[in-house]
Amino acid sequence: MKETDREAVATAVQRVAGMLQRPDQLDKVEQYRRREARKKASVEARLKAAIQSQLDGVRTGLSQLHNALNDVKDIQRSLANVSKDWRQSINTIESLKDVKDAVVRHSQLAAAVENLKNIFSVPEIVRETQDLIEQGALLQAHRKLMDLECSRDGLMYEQYRMDSGNTRDMTLIHSYFGSTQGLSDELAKQLWMVLQRSLVTVRRDPTLLVSVVRIIEREEKIDRRILDRKKQTSFVPPGRPKNWKEKMFAILDRTVTTRIEGTQADTRESDKMWLVRHLEIIRKYVLDDLIVAKNLMVQCFPPHYEIFRNLLSMYHQALSTRMQELASEDLEANEIVSLLTWVLNTYTSAEMMGNMELAPEVDVSILEPLLSPDVVSELLDTYMSTLTSNIIAWLRKALETDKKDWIKETEPEADQDGFFQTTLPAIVFQMFEQNLQVAAQISEDLKTKVLVLCLQQMNSFLSRYKEEAQLYKEEHLRNRQHPHCYVQYMIAIINNCQTFKESIVSLKRKYLKNEMEEGMSLSQPSMDGILDTIAKEGCSSLLEEVFLDLEQHLSELMTRKWLLGSNAVDIICVTVEDYFNDFAKIKKPYKKRMTAEAQRRVVLEYLRAVMQKRISFRSAEERKEGAERMVREAAQLRLLFRKLASGFGEDADGHCDTIVAIAEVIKLTDPSLLYLEVSTLVSKYPDIRDEHIGALLAMRGDTSRDMKQTIIETLEQGPTQANPNYVPIFKEIVVPSLNVAKLLK
């Protein structure tokens, strides 16, 4: 209490301090005192009322407890009296057993009397029911069947109540109503037949389907009633429960399975497109059936049957089973594509489950896949393996077919720009295109895998193409008269390389995602190098053809006959130009290289003729005449190659200037200036070697051995700084030794 008093005083002090913070508040002290007095009186009044209320409640509770105690004592006395009376009446209850048996017998007799009419008319009802079933009046037939079963079950139940162990009487009743079970089975057959044709029946006569559903519902109610009674009496009539609802769904399930399996009209032996036809029939049938089920069948069944959802599940399961069966067969590559395209794309597309007429009941996003990922992966592996073998075989066959064209007596076809070509690139890439289009129907991943496969096989194919082109060249060199159109077909082979390059780029651009292009270019072996090699070797073989025809005329260069007025260079120019008229059928990138190579080789052969010491000038007049002839022929060659290189934007003068530079050394009249002229030549052509200089000086015919040696030694001491853009040419020229020169003489 002291603690409470202290807290109260402290609280009061705080309140007073809060009221008297300013001097003017002292005038209101009396007013504050009266207000606090009123509050105190109000609190004391509420406190007294609360205490009084609590006291009244306690008083009432004590009174009720006292009354309850008295009631308990009265009940205890009553229970004692009841227990005494029960013990005294046990004997009386046992003496009423006969009365109980009489009541049971009376109940049985009452049931028999009640069903007496039905008992005597059982044969007639059976006949009527049979007739109604045959007539298709299923509801009426079921009503009579229910009456028969009710009479039978009522009698058997009363017999069971009286003497459950009396099997003789139970058998007697069952045998008397024996036809009832047969009628039930016959009626069930009719119901199942209607259900099997339910998708047709619901369009022609929906009332018949409704009748079947009503009969099944009646039987379900009877089953539930009997099962409820079984919990109390353990009695179950024969043939119960019928579970016709469960059997109905089983029948529908079998019907769906049979419908799916029955759509295969052909086999691989009779029709190569059997699987495509089979899948298309399945698609059409399933879509039509589900639309009918959604729009018509749901109106014939109670909502709790969820008939559309159940039918959808049945069709999905039946389709999954059928797809598994098809996947387990030994399918060909095109059949695997058809199956996977249908399973992965068609099934969920607007052509089937995604059809607007099935929405919103069918949500394709929650449908389980028809084939497991493992089966799909296995099929894809099989497809890729088969496709690999097929592509290899197709490429081999395409190459063999193209090779047969190479030996034809007629020229190859030309494209719209007039360039020779064969059908090989078109055949190869048409095949790739077809396979990629097929793969794209299945998935992006498969499309990428097929593209990688095509590029890999293309790389191997180009290696074989290169080998065959080389064999073609070697076969021609053994007999240059055969094949007749060798040049034209070699041009076509060269042009094919450019077509292949363009087609590969186009294929990647069309079927490869942008973000994958870099990775693909790194992971795939470069085919451009192989194609360039094939084209380069083809160009070289054509140039060999040219130089084989020029061999005789090239051998006349730098000879006495040449000096006396040979027209070898004229023939060379005419021959080269004639060949290059045919080479105009070569596509620009390779024709450009070929023109440059032809110029280089002609100049190279000209310089080789200089270095082979075929002639030694006897006088300054001969040197002047020879040098001037070389300058004229260099100009003639320059003009030729300028003409051939027109349109390429290339300088065709570079190599021909080498001949002019050599002519300047030969033309020089003052031998004392030879060192300066030769040093100028060496600085311009740093790959020129001592033996080249020696051969050049020997051809002049006026240089002593000592002078040659001095010039060569002096040049060796001086540094040579090569132009970074300089293309070596002299290093390919071999100067014959002195002994060889003597033998040649």
XYZ file of C-alpha atoms in Angstrom:
745
model
C 0.000 0.000 0.000
C 2.844 2.340 0.791
C 4.282 1.850 -2.653
C 0.901 2.556 -4.231
C 0.499 5.693 -2.106
C 3.908 6.928 -3.188
C 3.082 6.364 -6.861
C -0.255 8.199 -6.410
C 1.466 11.133 -4.716
C 4.096 11.287 -7.453
C 1.397 11.256 -10.125
C -0.520 13.995 -8.305
C 2.617 16.129 -8.032
C 3.188 15.810 -11.785
C -0.396 16.809 -12.538
C -0.273 19.805 -10.197
C 3.035 20.850 -11.679
C 1.471 20.633 -15.127
C -1.494 22.804 -14.037
C 0.603 25.488 -12.288
C 3.329 26.256 -14.765
C 2.433 29.973 -15.153
C 1.657 32.611 -12.456
C -1.783 33.371 -13.867
C -2.808 29.747 -13.237
C -2.702 30.325 -9.410
C -5.968 32.201 -9.673
C -7.612 28.982 -10.872
C -6.454 26.806 -7.943
C -9.923 26.679 -6.403
C -11.427 25.763 -9.734
C -8.892 22.950 -10.150
C -9.656 21.692 -6.653
C -13.402 21.466 -7.306
C -12.850 19.705 -10.627
C -10.561 17.097 -9.045
C -13.081 16.580 -6.234
C -15.805 15.821 -8.786
C -13.566 13.351 -10.591
C -12.716 11.612 -7.307
C -16.374 11.278 -6.357
C -17.194 9.811 -9.807
C -14.418 7.232 -9.561
C -15.483 6.175 -6.083
C -19.086 5.706 -7.283
C -18.020 3.500 -10.221
C -15.801 1.461 -7.919
C -18.621 0.836 -5.465
C -20.957 -0.223 -8.294
C -18.404 -2.673 -9.669
C -17.788 -4.274 -6.294
C -21.533 -4.603 -5.730
C -21.945 -6.293 -9.152
C -19.191 -8.788 -8.341
C -20.803 -9.625 -5.020
C -24.170 -10.240 -6.702
C -22.541 -12.606 -9.253
C -20.830 -14.607 -6.552
C -24.092 -14.927 -4.667
C -25.924 -16.171 -7.789
C -23.160 -18.698 -8.587
C -23.262 -20.188 -5.128
C -27.038 -20.602 -5.410
C -26.729 -22.422 -8.781
C -24.037 -24.749 -7.466
C -26.270 -25.704 -4.571
C -29.175 -26.488 -6.929
C -26.875 -28.560 -9.221
C -25.744 -30.622 -6.272
C -29.347 -31.446 -5.436
C -30.068 -32.422 -9.065
C -27.068 -34.782 -9.170
C -28.300 -36.525 -6.042
C -31.782 -36.984 -7.618
C -30.262 -38.462 -10.827
C -28.124 -40.852 -8.783
C -31.206 -42.145 -7.003
C -33.082 -42.548 -10.362
C -30.226 -44.523 -11.937
C -30.155 -46.855 -8.966
C -33.892 -47.522 -9.425
C -33.467 -48.151 -13.210
C -30.635 -50.609 -12.566
C -32.815 -52.486 -10.087
C -35.749 -52.661 -12.538
C -33.447 -53.863 -15.419
C -32.104 -56.761 -13.371
C -35.639 -57.823 -12.554
C -36.788 -57.748 -16.281
C -33.993 -59.877 -17.788
C -35.965 -63.063 -17.479
C -39.020 -61.395 -19.021
C -37.002 -60.307 -22.129
C -35.704 -63.853 -22.680
C -39.241 -65.186 -22.657
C -40.084 -62.840 -25.651
C -37.755 -64.686 -28.129
C -40.679 -66.499 -29.684
C -42.423 -63.189 -30.217
C -39.306 -61.843 -31.950
C -39.178 -64.843 -34.306
C -42.816 -64.369 -35.093
C -42.215 -60.729 -35.953
C -39.421 -61.744 -38.388
C -41.642 -64.370 -40.011
C -44.422 -61.831 -40.276
C -42.040 -59.402 -41.969
C -40.998 -62.081 -44.486
C -44.599 -63.047 -45.181
C -45.492 -59.388 -45.577
C -42.674 -58.989 -48.098
C -43.826 -62.114 -49.910
C -47.417 -60.858 -49.997
C -46.227 -57.466 -51.203
C -44.164 -59.046 -54.036
C -46.673 -61.856 -54.657
C -47.885 -60.317 -57.854
C -44.324 -59.842 -59.110
C -43.371 -63.351 -58.062
C -46.135 -64.914 -60.101
C -45.523 -62.581 -63.045
C -41.735 -63.041 -63.195
C -41.764 -65.086 -66.444
C -44.041 -62.546 -68.104
C -41.947 -59.572 -66.956
C -38.821 -61.317 -68.197
C -40.360 -61.726 -71.672
C -41.547 -58.144 -71.748
C -38.165 -56.880 -70.666
C -36.453 -58.972 -73.331
C -38.767 -57.554 -75.993
C -38.149 -53.992 -74.836
C -34.395 -54.520 -74.984
C -34.640 -55.864 -78.527
C -36.828 -52.921 -79.522
C -34.320 -50.453 -78.116
C -36.687 -49.125 -75.428
C -33.886 -49.141 -72.927
C -35.454 -46.935 -70.240
C -38.641 -49.037 -70.068
C -36.643 -52.249 -70.118
C -34.522 -50.987 -67.271
C -37.591 -50.018 -65.259
C -38.936 -53.585 -65.449
C -35.491 -54.980 -64.700
C -35.364 -52.809 -61.601
C -38.771 -54.210 -60.479
C -37.508 -57.775 -60.885
C -34.280 -57.050 -59.036
C -36.171 -55.220 -56.280
C -38.489 -58.223 -55.730
C -35.579 -60.648 -55.728
C -33.410 -58.542 -53.463
C -36.305 -57.905 -51.029
C -37.087 -61.617 -50.626
C -33.417 -62.538 -50.273
C -32.910 -59.803 -47.702
C -35.818 -61.023 -45.540
C -34.543 -64.592 -45.805
C -31.083 -63.377 -44.830
C -32.520 -61.575 -41.798
C -34.417 -64.669 -40.642
C -31.673 -67.221 -41.241
C -28.477 -66.057 -42.886
C -27.112 -69.605 -42.841
C -30.021 -71.110 -44.796
C -28.363 -71.300 -48.211
C -31.007 -73.643 -49.624
C -33.774 -71.060 -49.504
C -31.409 -68.335 -50.742
C -30.437 -70.545 -53.705
C -34.084 -71.290 -54.401
C -34.944 -67.586 -54.605
C -31.860 -66.872 -56.730
C -32.647 -69.665 -59.169
C -36.276 -68.546 -59.495
C -35.055 -65.076 -60.470
C -32.181 -66.532 -62.525
C -33.240 -64.798 -65.732
C -32.754 -61.416 -64.071
C -28.980 -61.535 -64.309
C -29.154 -62.499 -67.980
C -31.430 -59.541 -68.682
C -29.019 -57.265 -66.849
C -26.114 -58.505 -68.960
C -28.125 -58.142 -72.173
C -29.128 -54.609 -71.270
C -25.499 -53.806 -70.415
C -24.409 -55.010 -73.887
C -26.877 -52.618 -75.476
C -25.604 -49.785 -73.316
C -21.993 -50.518 -74.223
C -22.873 -50.671 -77.925
C -24.460 -47.221 -77.699
C -21.422 -45.894 -75.823
C -19.042 -47.348 -78.389
C -20.898 -45.355 -81.055
C -21.502 -42.384 -78.769
C -19.734 -39.860 -81.052
C -22.043 -40.879 -83.895
C -25.107 -41.359 -81.714
C -24.831 -37.917 -80.129
C -25.165 -36.348 -83.590
C -28.035 -38.525 -84.835
C -30.034 -39.349 -81.696
C -28.736 -37.653 -78.544
C -31.825 -38.821 -76.576
C -30.589 -42.412 -76.864
C -27.286 -41.442 -75.275
C -29.113 -39.513 -72.569
C -31.210 -42.628 -71.831
C -28.056 -44.704 -71.440
C -26.580 -42.152 -69.038
C -29.836 -42.071 -67.008
C -29.808 -45.869 -66.695
C -26.200 -45.793 -65.508
C -27.068 -43.086 -62.998
C -29.966 -45.185 -61.645
C -27.669 -48.166 -61.199
C -25.111 -46.008 -59.448
C -27.734 -44.846 -56.930
C -28.817 -48.444 -56.278
C -25.179 -49.461 -55.796
C -24.657 -46.677 -53.255
C -27.837 -47.600 -51.356
C -26.896 -51.273 -51.195
C -23.342 -50.483 -50.064
C -24.735 -48.257 -47.318
C -27.053 -51.092 -46.153
C -24.155 -53.531 -46.287
C -22.404 -51.563 -43.555
C -25.396 -52.298 -41.249
C -26.537 -55.779 -42.317
C -23.575 -57.227 -44.313
C -26.099 -58.330 -46.950
C -25.235 -57.771 -50.639
C -27.581 -58.989 -53.424
C -26.039 -61.068 -56.224
C -24.450 -59.049 -59.015
C -23.985 -55.987 -56.860
C -22.345 -53.538 -57.077
C -22.585 -53.346 -60.880
C -20.195 -50.365 -61.178
C -21.648 -49.442 -64.540
C -20.199 -45.938 -64.405
C -16.705 -47.350 -64.063
C -17.401 -49.826 -66.872
C -18.754 -46.980 -69.004
C -15.440 -45.103 -68.805
C -13.554 -48.350 -69.496
C -15.685 -48.890 -72.623
C -15.051 -45.303 -73.779
C -11.332 -45.779 -73.162
C -11.232 -48.978 -75.250
C -13.282 -47.279 -77.951
C -10.812 -44.370 -78.137
C -7.838 -46.752 -78.279
C -9.467 -48.824 -81.023
C -10.307 -45.685 -82.992
C -6.696 -44.473 -82.858
C -5.249 -47.861 -83.793
C -7.772 -48.375 -86.578
C -6.651 -45.295 -88.517
C -3.661 -47.068 -90.103
C -4.922 -47.977 -93.543
C -1.602 -48.658 -95.292
C 1.806 -50.191 -94.674
C 5.259 -49.208 -95.870
C 5.143 -51.944 -98.500
C 1.924 -50.638 -100.035
C 2.539 -46.893 -99.636
C 5.771 -45.057 -98.891
C 3.722 -42.249 -97.330
C 1.841 -44.586 -94.991
C 2.947 -42.829 -91.809
C 2.067 -39.349 -93.073
C -1.392 -40.579 -94.066
C -1.803 -42.391 -90.751
C -0.874 -39.327 -88.705
C -3.081 -37.029 -90.768
C -6.084 -39.336 -90.304
C -5.393 -39.439 -86.554
C -5.211 -35.638 -86.442
C -8.502 -35.211 -88.277
C -10.350 -37.880 -86.282
C -9.130 -36.688 -82.885
C -9.911 -33.042 -83.619
C -13.402 -33.871 -84.923
C -14.141 -36.183 -81.985
C -13.057 -33.663 -79.359
C -15.078 -30.876 -80.989
C -18.165 -33.119 -80.940
C -17.464 -34.088 -77.338
C -17.077 -30.441 -76.301
C -20.158 -29.155 -78.105
C -22.596 -32.097 -77.870
C -21.568 -34.875 -75.501
C -21.154 -32.667 -72.445
C -24.887 -31.853 -72.714
C -25.794 -35.543 -72.391
C -23.797 -36.253 -69.209
C -24.108 -34.868 -65.673
C -21.493 -32.173 -64.914
C -19.785 -34.290 -62.246
C -18.906 -36.873 -64.936
C -16.501 -34.290 -66.468
C -16.924 -36.199 -69.702
C -14.840 -33.847 -71.881
C -11.899 -33.788 -69.494
C -11.986 -37.583 -69.241
C -12.257 -38.048 -72.997
C -9.366 -35.624 -73.531
C -7.259 -37.655 -71.107
C -8.242 -40.904 -72.888
C -7.332 -39.528 -76.316
C -4.048 -38.150 -75.017
C -3.101 -41.467 -73.398
C -4.149 -43.453 -76.471
C -2.113 -41.146 -78.703
C 0.890 -41.415 -76.404
C 0.683 -45.219 -76.492
C 0.329 -45.221 -80.279
C 3.271 -42.848 -80.723
C 5.377 -45.078 -78.468
C 4.478 -48.066 -80.637
C 5.387 -46.202 -83.822
C 8.641 -44.960 -82.291
C 9.640 -48.531 -81.405
C 9.347 -49.624 -85.043
C 12.285 -49.608 -87.432
C 11.483 -46.232 -88.957
C 13.238 -44.692 -91.911
C 14.707 -41.184 -91.693
C 11.762 -39.462 -93.401
C 9.351 -41.402 -91.183
C 11.194 -40.286 -88.035
C 10.877 -36.689 -89.242
C 7.163 -37.123 -89.893
C 6.617 -38.657 -86.460
C 8.615 -36.059 -84.521
C 7.105 -33.159 -86.461
C 3.640 -34.446 -85.642
C 4.418 -35.152 -81.977
C 6.360 -31.971 -81.212
C 4.583 -29.438 -83.405
C 1.368 -30.574 -85.085
C -0.153 -32.015 -81.902
C -0.078 -28.697 -80.038
C -0.684 -26.495 -83.079
C -3.895 -24.799 -84.176
C -4.458 -27.751 -86.489
C -5.137 -29.990 -83.509
C -5.122 -29.403 -79.760
C -4.538 -25.679 -80.152
C -7.642 -25.310 -82.319
C -9.824 -22.380 -81.301
C -12.917 -24.605 -81.179
C -11.380 -26.540 -78.281
C -10.480 -23.453 -76.257
C -10.520 -22.753 -73.377
C -11.134 -26.329 -72.198
C -7.886 -27.507 -73.833
C -4.714 -25.744 -72.681
C -1.784 -26.984 -74.757
C 0.707 -25.550 -72.265
C -0.242 -28.163 -69.638
C -0.482 -31.176 -71.952
C 2.081 -33.843 -71.183
C 4.432 -34.724 -74.075
C 3.316 -37.690 -76.174
C 6.857 -39.093 -76.191
C 9.329 -38.977 -73.346
C 12.514 -36.907 -73.821
C 14.564 -40.125 -73.868
C 12.529 -41.566 -76.743
C 12.706 -38.276 -78.653
C 16.465 -38.150 -78.116
C 16.830 -41.752 -79.288
C 14.794 -41.025 -82.415
C 16.865 -37.937 -83.141
C 20.090 -39.927 -82.747
C 18.756 -42.552 -85.139
C 17.686 -39.854 -87.575
C 21.079 -38.117 -87.459
C 22.869 -41.432 -87.959
C 20.661 -42.358 -90.908
C 20.874 -38.846 -92.326
C 24.665 -38.947 -92.120
C 24.758 -42.181 -94.118
C 22.241 -40.820 -96.623
C 24.106 -37.540 -97.126
C 27.383 -39.398 -97.665
C 25.691 -41.674 -100.207
C 23.896 -38.764 -101.900
C 27.106 -36.736 -102.173
C 29.005 -39.722 -103.543
C 26.276 -40.365 -106.097
C 26.115 -36.691 -107.063
C 29.879 -36.616 -107.611
C 29.789 -39.806 -109.692
C 27.012 -38.342 -111.823
C 28.987 -35.129 -112.272
C 32.098 -37.082 -113.261
C 30.146 -38.778 -116.031
C 29.329 -35.334 -117.418
C 33.029 -34.422 -117.529
C 33.693 -36.870 -120.361
C 30.757 -35.813 -122.526
C 31.326 -34.617 -126.060
C 29.149 -31.547 -125.486
C 30.002 -28.391 -123.554
C 28.598 -27.920 -120.037
C 25.649 -25.648 -119.444
C 26.153 -21.956 -118.745
C 24.398 -19.845 -116.145
C 22.489 -16.642 -116.887
C 25.795 -14.716 -117.067
C 27.347 -17.151 -119.529
C 29.739 -18.861 -117.088
C 30.194 -22.611 -117.515
C 28.911 -24.737 -114.660
C 27.664 -28.219 -113.846
C 24.583 -29.168 -111.870
C 26.631 -30.469 -108.908
C 26.366 -27.371 -106.616
C 22.636 -27.073 -107.263
C 22.062 -30.773 -106.539
C 24.170 -30.725 -103.363
C 22.637 -27.592 -101.884
C 19.133 -28.522 -102.913
C 19.620 -31.700 -100.906
C 20.994 -29.710 -97.946
C 18.129 -27.240 -98.228
C 15.509 -29.985 -98.177
C 17.008 -31.638 -95.107
C 17.332 -28.321 -93.275
C 13.738 -27.391 -94.047
C 12.634 -30.750 -92.688
C 14.761 -30.344 -89.557
C 13.416 -26.821 -88.996
C 9.910 -28.291 -88.770
C 10.987 -30.330 -85.748
C 13.115 -27.936 -83.694
C 15.742 -25.191 -83.881
C 18.246 -27.452 -82.148
C 17.861 -30.203 -84.746
C 18.113 -27.642 -87.547
C 21.453 -26.463 -86.150
C 22.697 -30.058 -85.790
C 21.736 -30.845 -89.392
C 23.473 -27.676 -90.588
C 26.642 -28.689 -88.736
C 26.368 -32.169 -90.263
C 25.907 -30.752 -93.759
C 28.938 -28.499 -93.387
C 31.055 -31.343 -92.010
C 30.102 -33.631 -94.877
C 30.597 -30.784 -97.317
C 34.154 -30.447 -96.072
C 34.824 -34.168 -96.673
C 33.038 -34.009 -100.013
C 35.219 -31.130 -101.203
C 38.335 -33.161 -100.405
C 37.000 -35.940 -102.653
C 36.039 -33.350 -105.261
C 39.602 -32.066 -105.209
C 40.992 -35.592 -105.694
C 38.634 -36.319 -108.588
C 39.536 -33.029 -110.292
C 43.217 -33.953 -109.985
C 42.577 -37.425 -111.452
C 40.601 -35.781 -114.266
C 43.589 -33.590 -115.060
C 46.054 -36.507 -114.944
C 43.836 -38.622 -117.201
C 43.707 -35.796 -119.724
C 47.479 -35.318 -119.682
C 47.912 -38.978 -120.645
C 45.844 -38.332 -123.756
C 45.240 -34.665 -124.489
C 42.650 -35.510 -127.137
C 40.391 -36.954 -124.483
C 38.024 -35.822 -123.157
C 36.957 -33.577 -125.981
C 35.601 -30.771 -123.732
C 38.288 -30.946 -121.044
C 38.910 -27.189 -120.959
C 35.217 -26.343 -120.722
C 34.552 -28.809 -117.915
C 37.658 -27.735 -115.999
C 36.301 -24.180 -116.253
C 32.980 -25.470 -114.903
C 34.813 -27.125 -111.994
C 36.558 -23.844 -111.209
C 33.278 -21.930 -111.372
C 31.627 -24.529 -109.165
C 34.098 -23.563 -106.426
C 32.769 -20.001 -106.430
C 29.182 -21.287 -106.480
C 29.959 -23.565 -103.541
C 31.414 -20.657 -101.557
C 28.391 -18.464 -102.212
C 25.982 -21.288 -101.409
C 27.705 -22.052 -98.102
C 27.452 -18.402 -97.049
C 23.796 -18.305 -98.094
C 23.044 -21.518 -96.223
C 24.598 -20.234 -93.000
C 22.843 -16.887 -93.280
C 19.474 -18.543 -93.803
C 19.610 -21.299 -91.203
C 21.950 -19.985 -88.532
C 21.053 -17.525 -85.830
C 23.216 -14.401 -85.747
C 24.509 -15.088 -82.239
C 25.681 -18.538 -83.331
C 27.507 -17.523 -86.494
C 30.765 -16.685 -84.764
C 30.854 -19.964 -82.850
C 29.949 -21.885 -85.976
C 32.679 -20.250 -88.017
C 35.201 -21.185 -85.349
C 33.987 -24.736 -84.844
C 33.651 -25.612 -88.542
C 36.711 -26.312 -90.668
C 37.267 -23.658 -93.313
C 36.053 -24.812 -96.700
C 37.116 -21.653 -98.481
C 40.712 -22.837 -98.399
C 39.839 -26.184 -100.000
C 37.701 -24.506 -102.662
C 40.445 -21.992 -103.427
C 42.919 -24.861 -103.729
C 40.622 -26.740 -106.139
C 40.143 -23.592 -108.204
C 43.849 -22.761 -108.111
C 44.794 -26.265 -109.242
C 42.136 -26.081 -111.932
C 43.499 -22.786 -113.178
C 47.004 -24.235 -113.115
C 45.890 -27.243 -115.137
C 44.338 -24.948 -117.737
C 47.516 -22.884 -117.873
C 49.484 -26.094 -118.287
C 47.256 -26.798 -121.252
C 48.205 -23.396 -122.658
C 51.921 -23.815 -122.037
C 51.964 -27.310 -123.493
C 50.820 -25.722 -126.749
C 53.363 -22.896 -126.288
C 56.255 -25.181 -125.466
C 57.624 -25.315 -129.012
C 57.387 -21.543 -129.464
C 58.853 -20.774 -126.037
C 61.845 -22.954 -126.946
C 62.545 -20.642 -129.908
C 63.037 -17.606 -127.671
C 66.591 -16.329 -127.265
C 67.870 -18.565 -130.053
C 69.594 -17.710 -133.299
C 66.322 -18.349 -135.134
C 64.590 -15.847 -132.840
C 67.248 -13.256 -133.525
C 66.907 -13.719 -137.273
C 63.165 -12.907 -137.149
C 61.097 -15.677 -135.538
C 57.411 -14.953 -134.953
C 57.335 -17.051 -131.776
C 56.013 -14.213 -129.580
C 53.283 -13.437 -132.096
C 52.140 -17.045 -131.965
C 52.400 -17.027 -128.169
C 50.197 -13.940 -127.957
C 47.643 -15.324 -130.392
C 47.548 -18.673 -128.610
C 47.185 -17.123 -125.165
C 44.459 -14.779 -126.362
C 42.643 -17.649 -128.043
C 42.725 -19.704 -124.872
C 41.616 -16.751 -122.797
C 38.604 -16.316 -125.045
C 37.536 -19.705 -123.656
C 38.682 -18.685 -120.190
C 36.220 -15.781 -120.341
C 33.709 -18.382 -119.103
C 35.576 -18.417 -115.761
C 34.050 -16.324 -112.996
C 35.796 -13.063 -112.186
C 37.649 -13.881 -108.913
C 39.407 -16.882 -110.435
C 39.794 -15.378 -113.899
C 41.570 -12.409 -112.330
C 44.063 -14.688 -110.580
C 44.476 -16.783 -113.702
C 45.273 -13.766 -115.881
C 47.916 -12.575 -113.432
C 49.386 -16.081 -113.233
C 49.447 -16.397 -117.034
C 51.358 -13.129 -117.350
C 53.810 -14.185 -114.655
C 54.437 -17.568 -116.258
C 54.895 -16.154 -119.769
C 57.411 -13.625 -118.494
C 59.010 -16.332 -116.361
C 59.456 -18.578 -119.415
C 60.857 -15.627 -121.377
C 63.391 -14.921 -118.615
C 64.186 -18.616 -118.310
C 65.014 -18.582 -122.041
C 67.406 -15.687 -121.359
C 69.104 -17.541 -118.505
C 69.477 -20.834 -120.372
C 72.292 -19.355 -122.522
C 70.615 -20.377 -125.774
C 72.405 -17.596 -127.659
C 75.572 -15.541 -127.287
C 75.595 -12.271 -129.205
C 78.572 -11.891 -131.497
C 78.612 -8.143 -131.889
C 77.263 -4.892 -130.567
C 74.894 -4.817 -133.521
C 73.405 -8.167 -132.564
C 73.086 -7.073 -128.936
C 71.283 -3.922 -130.013
C 68.995 -5.848 -132.356
C 68.275 -8.493 -129.713
C 67.624 -5.896 -126.991
C 65.276 -3.921 -129.202
C 63.453 -7.129 -130.120
C 63.058 -7.920 -126.428
C 61.652 -4.434 -125.767
C 59.186 -4.798 -128.650
C 58.080 -8.220 -127.482
C 57.737 -6.950 -123.896
C 55.450 -4.196 -125.189
C 53.551 -6.781 -127.219
C 53.065 -8.975 -124.140
C 52.143 -5.931 -122.052
C 49.461 -4.971 -124.542
C 48.118 -8.524 -124.552
C 47.821 -8.777 -120.800
C 46.418 -5.280 -120.458
C 43.673 -6.420 -122.793
C 43.123 -9.649 -120.852
C 43.123 -7.816 -117.501
C 40.713 -5.095 -118.632
C 37.882 -4.808 -116.130
C 39.957 -6.068 -113.201
C 41.524 -2.734 -112.331
C 44.967 -4.368 -112.083
C 48.345 -3.165 -113.328
C 49.450 -5.622 -116.035
C 52.860 -4.014 -116.648
C 54.933 -5.180 -113.682
C 56.317 -8.471 -114.956
C 56.841 -7.276 -118.530
C 59.097 -4.506 -117.226
C 61.506 -7.225 -116.108
C 62.151 -8.123 -119.756
C 62.817 -4.455 -120.541
C 65.287 -4.220 -117.628
C 67.160 -7.283 -118.910
C 67.180 -5.764 -122.412
C 68.830 -2.621 -121.036
C 71.741 -4.705 -119.729
C 72.090 -6.464 -123.072
C 71.786 -3.242 -125.083
C 74.564 -1.433 -123.173
C 77.427 -0.606 -125.572
C 80.087 0.460 -123.070
C 81.279 -2.590 -121.056
C 82.759 -0.287 -118.416
C 79.239 0.727 -117.433
C 78.098 -2.866 -116.998
C 78.676 -2.795 -113.260
C 76.385 0.241 -112.835
C 73.665 -1.260 -115.035
C 73.825 -4.645 -113.370
C 73.769 -3.067 -109.905
C 70.620 -1.158 -110.918
C 69.085 -4.456 -112.054
C 70.015 -6.175 -108.775
C 68.596 -3.349 -106.656
C 65.311 -3.576 -108.558
C 65.150 -7.370 -108.447
C 66.868 -8.444 -105.213
C 66.159 -12.166 -105.725
C 68.469 -12.265 -108.763
C 71.438 -14.536 -108.032
C 75.066 -14.710 -109.162
C 74.378 -17.404 -111.719
C 71.644 -15.225 -113.282
C 74.106 -12.356 -113.657
C 76.716 -14.722 -115.050
C 74.254 -16.130 -117.600
C 73.183 -12.609 -118.595
C 76.778 -11.443 -119.070
C 77.602 -14.641 -120.967
C 74.726 -13.971 -123.383
C 76.224 -10.522 -124.143
C 79.297 -12.318 -125.541
C 81.721 -9.446 -124.874
C 82.490 -9.920 -121.184
C 85.679 -11.600 -120.052
C 85.783 -14.096 -117.238
C 87.654 -11.659 -114.993
C 85.118 -8.897 -115.608
C 82.257 -11.256 -114.772
C 83.955 -12.294 -111.570
C 84.713 -8.679 -110.599
C 81.127 -7.558 -111.160
C 79.680 -10.491 -109.237
C 82.077 -10.078 -106.307
C 81.491 -6.349 -106.136
C 77.719 -6.812 -106.146
C 77.965 -9.408 -103.373
C 79.684 -6.859 -101.120
C 76.963 -4.258 -101.543
C 73.797 -4.518 -99.435
C 70.467 -4.993 -101.178
C 67.280 -3.621 -99.662
C 64.180 -5.378 -101.046
C 60.929 -3.528 -101.679
C 58.289 -4.916 -99.276
C 55.800 -5.169 -102.175
C 58.262 -6.926 -104.461
C 57.142 -10.356 -105.768
C 60.193 -12.577 -106.442
C 60.471 -14.012 -109.927
C 64.134 -14.884 -110.488
C 64.272 -17.388 -107.644
C 62.095 -19.720 -109.751
C 64.578 -19.659 -112.630
C 67.247 -22.348 -112.520
C 70.383 -21.588 -114.481
C 71.956 -24.718 -116.013
C 75.549 -25.446 -115.031
C 78.408 -25.174 -117.467
C 78.454 -28.923 -118.084
C 74.749 -28.891 -118.822
C 75.295 -25.972 -121.145
C 77.979 -27.879 -123.011
C 75.752 -30.929 -123.315
C 72.982 -28.742 -124.664
C 75.362 -27.467 -127.310
